[in-house]
C-alpha positions as a Python dict, from the first residue, in 0.01 Angstrom:
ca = {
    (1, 'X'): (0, 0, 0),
    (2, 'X'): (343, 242, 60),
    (3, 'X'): (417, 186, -242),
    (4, 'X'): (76, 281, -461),
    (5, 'X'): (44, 588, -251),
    (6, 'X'): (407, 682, -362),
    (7, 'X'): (348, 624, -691),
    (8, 'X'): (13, 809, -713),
    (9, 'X'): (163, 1057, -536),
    (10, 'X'): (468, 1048, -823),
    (11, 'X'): (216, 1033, -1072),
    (12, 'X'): (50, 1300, -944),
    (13, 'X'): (346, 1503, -922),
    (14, 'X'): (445, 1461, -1302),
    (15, 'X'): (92, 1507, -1406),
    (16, 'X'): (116, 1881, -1271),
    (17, 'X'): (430, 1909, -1438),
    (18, 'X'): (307, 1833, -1747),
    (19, 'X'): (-10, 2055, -1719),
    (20, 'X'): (207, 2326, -1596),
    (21, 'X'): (398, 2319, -1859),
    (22, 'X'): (155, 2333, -2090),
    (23, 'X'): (-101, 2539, -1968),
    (24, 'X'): (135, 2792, -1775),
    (25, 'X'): (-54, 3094, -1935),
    (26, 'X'): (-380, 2936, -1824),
    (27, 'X'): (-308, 2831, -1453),
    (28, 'X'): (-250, 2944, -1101),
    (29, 'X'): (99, 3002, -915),
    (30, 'X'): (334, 2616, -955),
    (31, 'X'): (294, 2504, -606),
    (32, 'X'): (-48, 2528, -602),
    (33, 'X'): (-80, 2312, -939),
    (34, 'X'): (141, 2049, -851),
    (35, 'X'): (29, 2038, -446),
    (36, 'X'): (-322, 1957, -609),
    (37, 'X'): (-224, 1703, -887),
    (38, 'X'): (-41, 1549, -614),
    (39, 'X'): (-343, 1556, -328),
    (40, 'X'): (-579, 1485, -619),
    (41, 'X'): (-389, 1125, -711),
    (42, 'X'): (-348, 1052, -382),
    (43, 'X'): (-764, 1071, -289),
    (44, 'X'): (-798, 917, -650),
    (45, 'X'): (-585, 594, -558),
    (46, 'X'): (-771, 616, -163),
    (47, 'X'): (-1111, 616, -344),
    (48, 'X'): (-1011, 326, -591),
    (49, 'X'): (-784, 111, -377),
    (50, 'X'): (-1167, 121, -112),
    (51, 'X'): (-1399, 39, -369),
    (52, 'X'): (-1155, -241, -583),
    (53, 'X'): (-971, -359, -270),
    (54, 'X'): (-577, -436, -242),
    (55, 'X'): (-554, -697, -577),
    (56, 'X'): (-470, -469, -822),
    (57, 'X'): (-272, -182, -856),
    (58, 'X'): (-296, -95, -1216),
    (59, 'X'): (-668, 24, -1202),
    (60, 'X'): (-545, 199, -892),
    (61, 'X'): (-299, 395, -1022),
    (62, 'X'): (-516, 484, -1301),
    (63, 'X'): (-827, 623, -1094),
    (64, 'X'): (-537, 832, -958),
    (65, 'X'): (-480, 997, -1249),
    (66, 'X'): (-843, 1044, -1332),
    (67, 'X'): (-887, 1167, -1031),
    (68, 'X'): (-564, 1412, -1058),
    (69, 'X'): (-673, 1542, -1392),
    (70, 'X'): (-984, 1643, -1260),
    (71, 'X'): (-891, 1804, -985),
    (72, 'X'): (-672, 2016, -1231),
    (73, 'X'): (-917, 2090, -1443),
    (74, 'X'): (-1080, 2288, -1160),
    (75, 'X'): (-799, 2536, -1162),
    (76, 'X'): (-826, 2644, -1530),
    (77, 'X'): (-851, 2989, -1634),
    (78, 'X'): (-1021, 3095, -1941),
    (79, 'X'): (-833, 3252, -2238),
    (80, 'X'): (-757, 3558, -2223),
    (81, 'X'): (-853, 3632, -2579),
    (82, 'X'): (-1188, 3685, -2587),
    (83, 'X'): (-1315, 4055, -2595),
    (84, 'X'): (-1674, 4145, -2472),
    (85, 'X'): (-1820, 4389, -2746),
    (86, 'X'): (-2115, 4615, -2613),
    (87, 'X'): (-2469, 4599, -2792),
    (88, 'X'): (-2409, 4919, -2906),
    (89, 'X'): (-2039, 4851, -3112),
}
C-alpha cells in the first residue's frame, strides 16, 4: 500500500508538471498546481484502492490519475482572448 500511494503521489506530481507546462498561461501560481495534482492522485488511488480492494494496482494507479486530472481541471482559467463587445459597437 506504501508503495501505490508513492506512486500516485509520483504520478501526481508529473501530471502537474506536465499541465504546468503546458497550460502555464492558463493556470494558477506552480505550487499550487502540482500540491493539487499530487493531493488529487493521492484521494484518487484512496477512493479506488476502497472500492476495488488491495488486488490490483494498475486500475489503482489509473483512478489516480483520473482523479488528478480532474482536480486540475478545476484550476483552469479561461483565455484571455476573448473581448466582450457592447450591444451598441
Amino acid at each position: 500500500m506504501f508503495f501505490e500511494a508513492l506512486g500516485s503521489a509520483v504520478l501526481g506530481l508529473l501530471f502537474g508538471l506536465a499541465a504546468f507546462h503546458r497550460l502555464a498561461h492558463r493556470l494558477p501560481s506552480r505550487p499550487l498546481v502540482l500540491s493539487t495534482g499530487v493531493a488529487g492522485a493521492l484521494f484518487g488511488d484512496f477512493v479506488t484502492h476502497s472500492a476495488l480492494g488491495s488486488a490490483s494496482v494498475l486500475p489503482s494507479l489509473l483512478g489516480a490519475v483520473v482523479v488528478s486530472a480532474a482536480s486540475l481541471s478545476l484550476l483552469l482559467r479561461p483565455a484571455r482572448r476573448m473581448r466582450r463587445r457592447s450591444a451598441t459597437a
